[in-house]
PDB file of C-alpha atoms in Angstrom:
ATOM      1  CA  MET A  29     -42.919  29.372 133.593  1.00 75.00           C
ATOM      2  CA  ASN A  30     -40.450  26.601 134.203  1.00 79.00           C
ATOM      3  CA  ARG A  31     -37.865  27.797 136.699  1.00 80.00           C
ATOM      4  CA  GLY A  32     -35.201  25.419 135.485  1.00 79.00           C
ATOM      5  CA  ARG A  33     -31.900  26.309 137.120  1.00 83.00           C
ATOM      6  CA  ALA A  34     -32.681  30.009 137.535  1.00 85.00           C
ATOM      7  CA  GLU A  35     -31.623  31.466 140.866  1.00 88.00           C
ATOM      8  CA  LEU A  36     -34.368  32.737 143.152  1.00 86.00           C
ATOM      9  CA  GLY A  37     -32.910  36.251 143.260  1.00 89.00           C
ATOM     10  CA  ALA A  38     -32.987  36.540 139.473  1.00 90.00           C
ATOM     11  CA  LEU A  39     -36.499  35.081 139.347  1.00 90.00           C
ATOM     12  CA  VAL A  40     -37.829  37.529 141.952  1.00 91.00           C
ATOM     13  CA  GLY A  41     -36.054  40.414 140.195  1.00 91.00           C
ATOM     14  CA  ALA A  42     -37.688  39.475 136.890  1.00 91.00           C
ATOM     15  CA  CYS A  43     -41.099  39.301 138.583  1.00 91.00           C
ATOM     16  CA  ARG A  44     -40.626  42.733 140.150  1.00 92.00           C
ATOM     17  CA  ALA A  45     -39.539  44.216 136.815  1.00 93.00           C
ATOM     18  CA  ALA A  46     -42.631  42.762 135.131  1.00 93.00           C
ATOM     19  CA  GLY A  47     -44.932  44.184 137.833  1.00 93.00           C
ATOM     20  CA  VAL A  48     -46.021  40.778 139.122  1.00 93.00           C
ATOM     21  CA  THR A  49     -47.694  40.938 142.552  1.00 93.00           C
ATOM     22  CA  ASP A  50     -47.271  37.308 143.650  1.00 95.00           C
ATOM     23  CA  LEU A  51     -44.744  34.587 142.919  1.00 94.00           C
ATOM     24  CA  LEU A  52     -45.822  30.967 143.326  1.00 94.00           C
ATOM     25  CA  VAL A  53     -43.173  28.256 143.273  1.00 93.00           C
ATOM     26  CA  LEU A  54     -44.448  24.706 142.928  1.00 93.00           C
ATOM     27  CA  HIS A  55     -42.112  22.006 144.229  1.00 92.00           C
ATOM     28  CA  GLU A  56     -42.296  18.459 142.907  1.00 92.00           C
ATOM     29  CA  THR A  57     -40.710  15.084 143.501  1.00 93.00           C
ATOM     30  CA  ARG A  58     -40.645  12.598 140.631  1.00 93.00           C
ATOM     31  CA  GLY A  59     -43.290  14.568 138.763  1.00 88.00           C
ATOM     32  CA  ARG A  60     -45.756  14.777 141.678  1.00 91.00           C
ATOM     33  CA  PRO A  61     -46.300  18.214 143.248  1.00 93.00           C
ATOM     34  CA  ASP A  62     -45.491  18.178 146.965  1.00 95.00           C
ATOM     35  CA  GLY A  63     -44.893  21.783 148.018  1.00 96.00           C
ATOM     36  CA  LEU A  64     -46.062  25.323 147.300  1.00 97.00           C
ATOM     37  CA  THR A  65     -44.371  28.589 148.192  1.00 96.00           C
ATOM     38  CA  VAL A  66     -46.353  31.829 147.893  1.00 97.00           C
ATOM     39  CA  SER A  67     -44.377  35.083 147.999  1.00 96.00           C
ATOM     40  CA  HIS A  68     -46.173  38.426 147.857  1.00 96.00           C
ATOM     41  CA  LEU A  69     -44.132  41.068 146.049  1.00 93.00           C
ATOM     42  CA  PRO A  70     -42.553  43.548 146.567  1.00 90.00           C
ATOM     43  CA  HIS A  71     -42.171  43.221 150.372  1.00 91.00           C
ATOM     44  CA  GLY A  72     -43.676  39.900 151.502  1.00 91.00           C
ATOM     45  CA  PRO A  73     -44.920  37.835 153.304  1.00 96.00           C
ATOM     46  CA  THR A  74     -43.833  34.432 152.059  1.00 96.00           C
ATOM     47  CA  ALA A  75     -45.801  31.322 153.047  1.00 97.00           C
ATOM     48  CA  HIS A  76     -44.602  27.753 152.607  1.00 97.00           C
ATOM     49  CA  PHE A  77     -47.093  24.887 152.300  1.00 98.00           C
ATOM     50  CA  THR A  78     -46.900  21.129 151.998  1.00 97.00           C
ATOM     51  CA  LEU A  79     -49.093  20.114 149.063  1.00 97.00           C
ATOM     52  CA  SER A  80     -50.720  16.700 148.820  1.00 97.00           C
ATOM     53  CA  GLY A  81     -53.503  14.878 147.002  1.00 94.00           C
ATOM     54  CA  ALA A  82     -53.184  16.924 143.824  1.00 93.00           C
ATOM     55  CA  VAL A  83     -55.703  16.055 141.108  1.00 91.00           C
ATOM     56  CA  LEU A  84     -55.233  17.999 137.893  1.00 84.00           C
ATOM     57  CA  ARG A  85     -58.007  19.682 135.952  1.00 81.00           C
ATOM     58  CA  GLN A  86     -57.831  17.051 133.191  1.00 80.00           C
ATOM     59  CA  GLU A  87     -58.309  14.235 135.731  1.00 82.00           C
ATOM     60  CA  VAL A  88     -61.361  15.818 137.405  1.00 77.00           C
ATOM     61  CA  GLY A  89     -63.488  15.733 134.266  1.00 70.00           C
ATOM     62  CA  GLY A  90     -66.541  17.918 134.085  1.00 61.00           C
ATOM     63  CA  LEU A  91     -66.593  20.989 131.863  1.00 55.00           C
ATOM     64  CA  GLY A  92     -63.138  20.508 130.440  1.00 54.00           C
ATOM     65  CA  GLY A  93     -61.997  23.995 131.392  1.00 61.00           C
ATOM     66  CA  ALA A  94     -62.703  26.545 134.055  1.00 65.00           C
ATOM     67  CA  PRO A  95     -63.744  30.029 133.016  1.00 75.00           C
ATOM     68  CA  LEU A  96     -60.962  32.594 133.154  1.00 81.00           C
ATOM     69  CA  ALA A  97     -63.038  35.022 135.218  1.00 89.00           C
ATOM     70  CA  ALA A  98     -61.789  35.931 138.683  1.00 93.00           C
ATOM     71  CA  PRO A  99     -63.400  33.551 141.197  1.00 94.00           C
ATOM     72  CA  HIS A 100     -65.457  34.251 144.277  1.00 95.00           C
ATOM     73  CA  LEU A 101     -63.608  32.938 147.335  1.00 96.00           C
ATOM     74  CA  LEU A 102     -64.928  30.912 150.244  1.00 96.00           C
ATOM     75  CA  LEU A 103     -62.664  30.777 153.304  1.00 97.00           C
ATOM     76  CA  LEU A 104     -64.216  28.203 155.632  1.00 96.00           C
ATOM     77  CA  ARG A 105     -63.160  27.581 159.246  1.00 96.00           C
ATOM     78  CA  LEU A 106     -60.037  29.751 159.056  1.00 95.00           C
ATOM     79  CA  ASP A 107     -60.997  31.788 162.107  1.00 93.00           C
ATOM     80  CA  SER A 108     -58.034  31.633 164.509  1.00 93.00           C
ATOM     81  CA  THR A 109     -55.345  34.318 164.332  1.00 94.00           C
ATOM     82  CA  LEU A 110     -53.117  32.043 162.252  1.00 94.00           C
ATOM     83  CA  GLY A 111     -56.089  30.922 160.139  1.00 95.00           C
ATOM     84  CA  LYS A 112     -56.987  34.535 159.341  1.00 96.00           C
ATOM     85  CA  ARG A 113     -53.370  35.249 158.384  1.00 96.00           C
ATOM     86  CA  VAL A 114     -53.182  32.223 156.068  1.00 97.00           C
ATOM     87  CA  GLY A 115     -56.602  33.111 154.628  1.00 96.00           C
ATOM     88  CA  SER A 116     -55.418  36.660 153.952  1.00 96.00           C
ATOM     89  CA  ILE A 117     -52.319  35.371 152.134  1.00 97.00           C
ATOM     90  CA  LEU A 118     -54.434  33.050 149.981  1.00 97.00           C
ATOM     91  CA  LYS A 119     -57.136  35.661 149.395  1.00 96.00           C
ATOM     92  CA  HIS A 120     -54.696  38.176 147.954  1.00 95.00           C
ATOM     93  CA  LEU A 121     -53.661  35.764 145.197  1.00 95.00           C
ATOM     94  CA  PHE A 122     -56.905  36.500 143.332  1.00 95.00           C
ATOM     95  CA  PRO A 123     -58.305  39.748 141.910  1.00 94.00           C
ATOM     96  CA  VAL A 124     -61.700  41.060 142.971  1.00 95.00           C
ATOM     97  CA  PRO A 125     -64.376  39.109 141.063  1.00 95.00           C
ATOM     98  CA  ARG A 126     -67.152  40.623 139.017  1.00 93.00           C
ATOM     99  CA  PRO A 127     -70.636  40.102 140.461  1.00 91.00           C
ATOM    100  CA  ASP A 128     -71.673  37.913 137.511  1.00 91.00           C
ATOM    101  CA  SER A 129     -68.730  35.487 137.874  1.00 92.00           C
ATOM    102  CA  ARG A 130     -69.838  31.833 138.087  1.00 91.00           C
ATOM    103  CA  ARG A 131     -66.524  30.496 139.386  1.00 92.00           C
ATOM    104  CA  VAL A 132     -65.922  29.677 143.070  1.00 94.00           C
ATOM    105  CA  VAL A 133     -62.671  28.654 144.770  1.00 95.00           C
ATOM    106  CA  THR A 134     -63.053  27.159 148.240  1.00 96.00           C
ATOM    107  CA  PHE A 135     -60.363  27.043 150.935  1.00 97.00           C
ATOM    108  CA  ALA A 136     -61.816  24.858 153.697  1.00 97.00           C
ATOM    109  CA  ASN A 137     -59.939  24.020 156.885  1.00 96.00           C
ATOM    110  CA  GLU A 138     -60.335  20.396 157.943  1.00 93.00           C
ATOM    111  CA  ASP A 139     -58.140  19.427 160.927  1.00 88.00           C
ATOM    112  CA  ASP A 140     -55.458  21.992 160.003  1.00 90.00           C
ATOM    113  CA  VAL A 141     -55.357  20.864 156.383  1.00 95.00           C
ATOM    114  CA  ILE A 142     -56.719  23.367 153.860  1.00 97.00           C
ATOM    115  CA  LEU A 143     -58.796  21.652 151.186  1.00 97.00           C
ATOM    116  CA  VAL A 144     -58.732  23.612 147.910  1.00 97.00           C
ATOM    117  CA  ARG A 145     -61.588  23.077 145.451  1.00 94.00           C
ATOM    118  CA  ASN A 146     -62.519  24.896 142.239  1.00 92.00           C
ATOM    119  CA  HIS A 147     -66.167  24.904 141.120  1.00 91.00           C
ATOM    120  CA  VAL A 148     -68.461  26.482 138.572  1.00 90.00           C
ATOM    121  CA  TYR A 149     -72.083  26.973 139.583  1.00 89.00           C
ATOM    122  CA  ARG A 150     -75.270  27.272 137.534  1.00 87.00           C
ATOM    123  CA  ARG A 151     -78.690  28.376 138.608  1.00 88.00           C
ATOM    124  CA  ARG A 152     -81.591  26.252 137.413  1.00 90.00           C
ATOM    125  CA  GLY A 153     -84.732  27.893 138.657  1.00 92.00           C
ATOM    126  CA  ARG A 154     -84.531  27.834 142.447  1.00 93.00           C
ATOM    127  CA  THR A 155     -81.737  25.286 142.636  1.00 94.00           C
ATOM    128  CA  VAL A 156     -78.005  25.751 142.230  1.00 90.00           C
ATOM    129  CA  GLU A 157     -75.820  23.088 140.623  1.00 90.00           C
ATOM    130  CA  LEU A 158     -72.115  22.866 141.439  1.00 87.00           C
ATOM    131  CA  GLU A 159     -69.686  21.288 139.026  1.00 88.00           C
ATOM    132  CA  GLU A 160     -66.070  20.738 140.024  1.00 89.00           C
ATOM    133  CA  VAL A 161     -63.620  21.855 137.353  1.00 88.00           C
ATOM    134  CA  GLY A 162     -60.350  21.274 139.214  1.00 80.00           C
ATOM    135  CA  PRO A 163     -57.622  21.288 140.152  1.00 88.00           C
ATOM    136  CA  ARG A 164     -58.054  20.089 143.719  1.00 93.00           C
ATOM    137  CA  PHE A 165     -55.438  19.572 146.408  1.00 96.00           C
ATOM    138  CA  GLN A 166     -54.678  19.930 150.113  1.00 97.00           C
ATOM    139  CA  LEU A 167     -52.359  22.486 151.701  1.00 97.00           C
ATOM    140  CA  ARG A 168     -50.721  22.400 155.115  1.00 96.00           C
ATOM    141  CA  PRO A 169     -48.822  25.550 156.157  1.00 96.00           C
ATOM    142  CA  TYR A 170     -45.484  25.062 157.873  1.00 95.00           C
ATOM    143  CA  LEU A 171     -43.703  28.435 157.649  1.00 96.00           C
ATOM    144  CA  ILE A 172     -44.601  32.110 157.232  1.00 97.00           C
ATOM    145  CA  ARG A 173     -41.785  34.636 156.763  1.00 96.00           C
ATOM    146  CA  LEU A 174     -42.199  38.404 156.710  1.00 95.00           C
ATOM    147  CA  GLY A 175     -39.900  38.988 153.721  1.00 92.00           C
ATOM    148  CA  THR A 176     -39.860  37.819 150.124  1.00 92.00           C
ATOM    149  CA  LEU A 177     -38.592  34.517 148.771  1.00 92.00           C
ATOM    150  CA  GLU A 178     -35.047  35.555 147.856  1.00 90.00           C
ATOM    151  CA  GLN A 179     -34.375  36.891 151.373  1.00 91.00           C
ATOM    152  CA  GLY A 180     -34.454  33.316 152.690  1.00 87.00           C
ATOM    153  CA  ASP A 181     -33.164  32.954 156.247  1.00 88.00           C
ATOM    154  CA  ALA A 182     -32.542  36.711 156.552  1.00 90.00           C
ATOM    155  CA  ALA A 183     -36.308  37.358 156.722  1.00 91.00           C
ATOM    156  CA  ASP A 184     -37.976  37.225 160.123  1.00 94.00           C
ATOM    157  CA  VAL A 185     -40.089  34.170 160.858  1.00 95.00           C
ATOM    158  CA  GLU A 186     -43.674  35.101 161.711  1.00 95.00           C
ATOM    159  CA  TRP A 187     -44.844  31.541 162.367  1.00 93.00           C
ATOM    160  CA  ARG A 188     -43.306  28.082 162.102  1.00 93.00           C
ATOM    161  CA  TRP A 189     -44.867  24.678 162.624  1.00 90.00           C
ATOM    162  CA  HIS A 190     -42.997  22.553 165.127  1.00 82.00           C
ATOM    163  CA  PRO A 191     -43.700  18.863 165.739  1.00 74.00           C
ATOM    164  CA  TYR A 192     -44.471  19.603 169.382  1.00 70.00           C
ATOM    165  CA  THR A 193     -47.002  22.290 168.381  1.00 59.00           C
ATOM    166  CA  ALA A 194     -49.690  19.665 167.780  1.00 57.00           C
ATOM    167  CA  THR A 195     -49.215  17.565 170.905  1.00 60.00           C
ATOM    168  CA  ALA A 196     -52.692  18.165 172.275  1.00 60.00           C
ATOM    169  CA  PRO A 197     -55.182  16.076 170.293  1.00 60.00           C
ATOM    170  CA  LYS A 198     -57.911  18.736 170.494  1.00 58.00           C
ATOM    171  CA  ARG A 199     -55.720  21.697 169.600  1.00 67.00           C
ATOM    172  CA  ARG A 200     -56.374  23.241 166.224  1.00 75.00           C
ATOM    173  CA  LEU A 201     -54.067  25.870 164.746  1.00 80.00           C
ATOM    174  CA  LEU A 202     -56.146  27.256 161.871  1.00 86.00           C
ATOM    175  CA  SER A 203     -59.607  27.292 163.462  1.00 83.00           C
ATOM    176  CA  ALA A 204     -60.806  28.733 166.751  1.00 78.00           C
ATOM    177  CA  THR A 205     -62.904  25.649 167.587  1.00 69.00           C
TER     178      THR A 205
END
């Protein structure tokens, strides 16, 4: 749905009334997506991400369309405390998949940038073929609040990225190694 000029409070209220469990707000500049906010309803948390390198499903090619089945999720190298928290927020965006689902969404941590890929797999005898169906993009978390989106600054900050947080070249925030 296009938000237009709707206020966040009205948008969150409409989502609650409709029984929606998560609200995703995609931010864009000059038509290019550059931010993603994920708010879990009814009580939170809300995570803010910088989004980069977005390639739409039509630009990826391949099958032309991903199946609508709930995907299996792969959370790779999100093993620090913060990584597990971000992985939990992302994991709860999707319903539990059926065992026969052929769709896979991968969230892979690479130097504190989460690479998001969407694939469909096929078994051919003993081999497995992966085909990317898109979209693909990179996420970098910068803020996690305990409340919902319309609470704004009133919600407690659970974690915030600061420029001085990454001063050590070997320090990784989302992975334990």
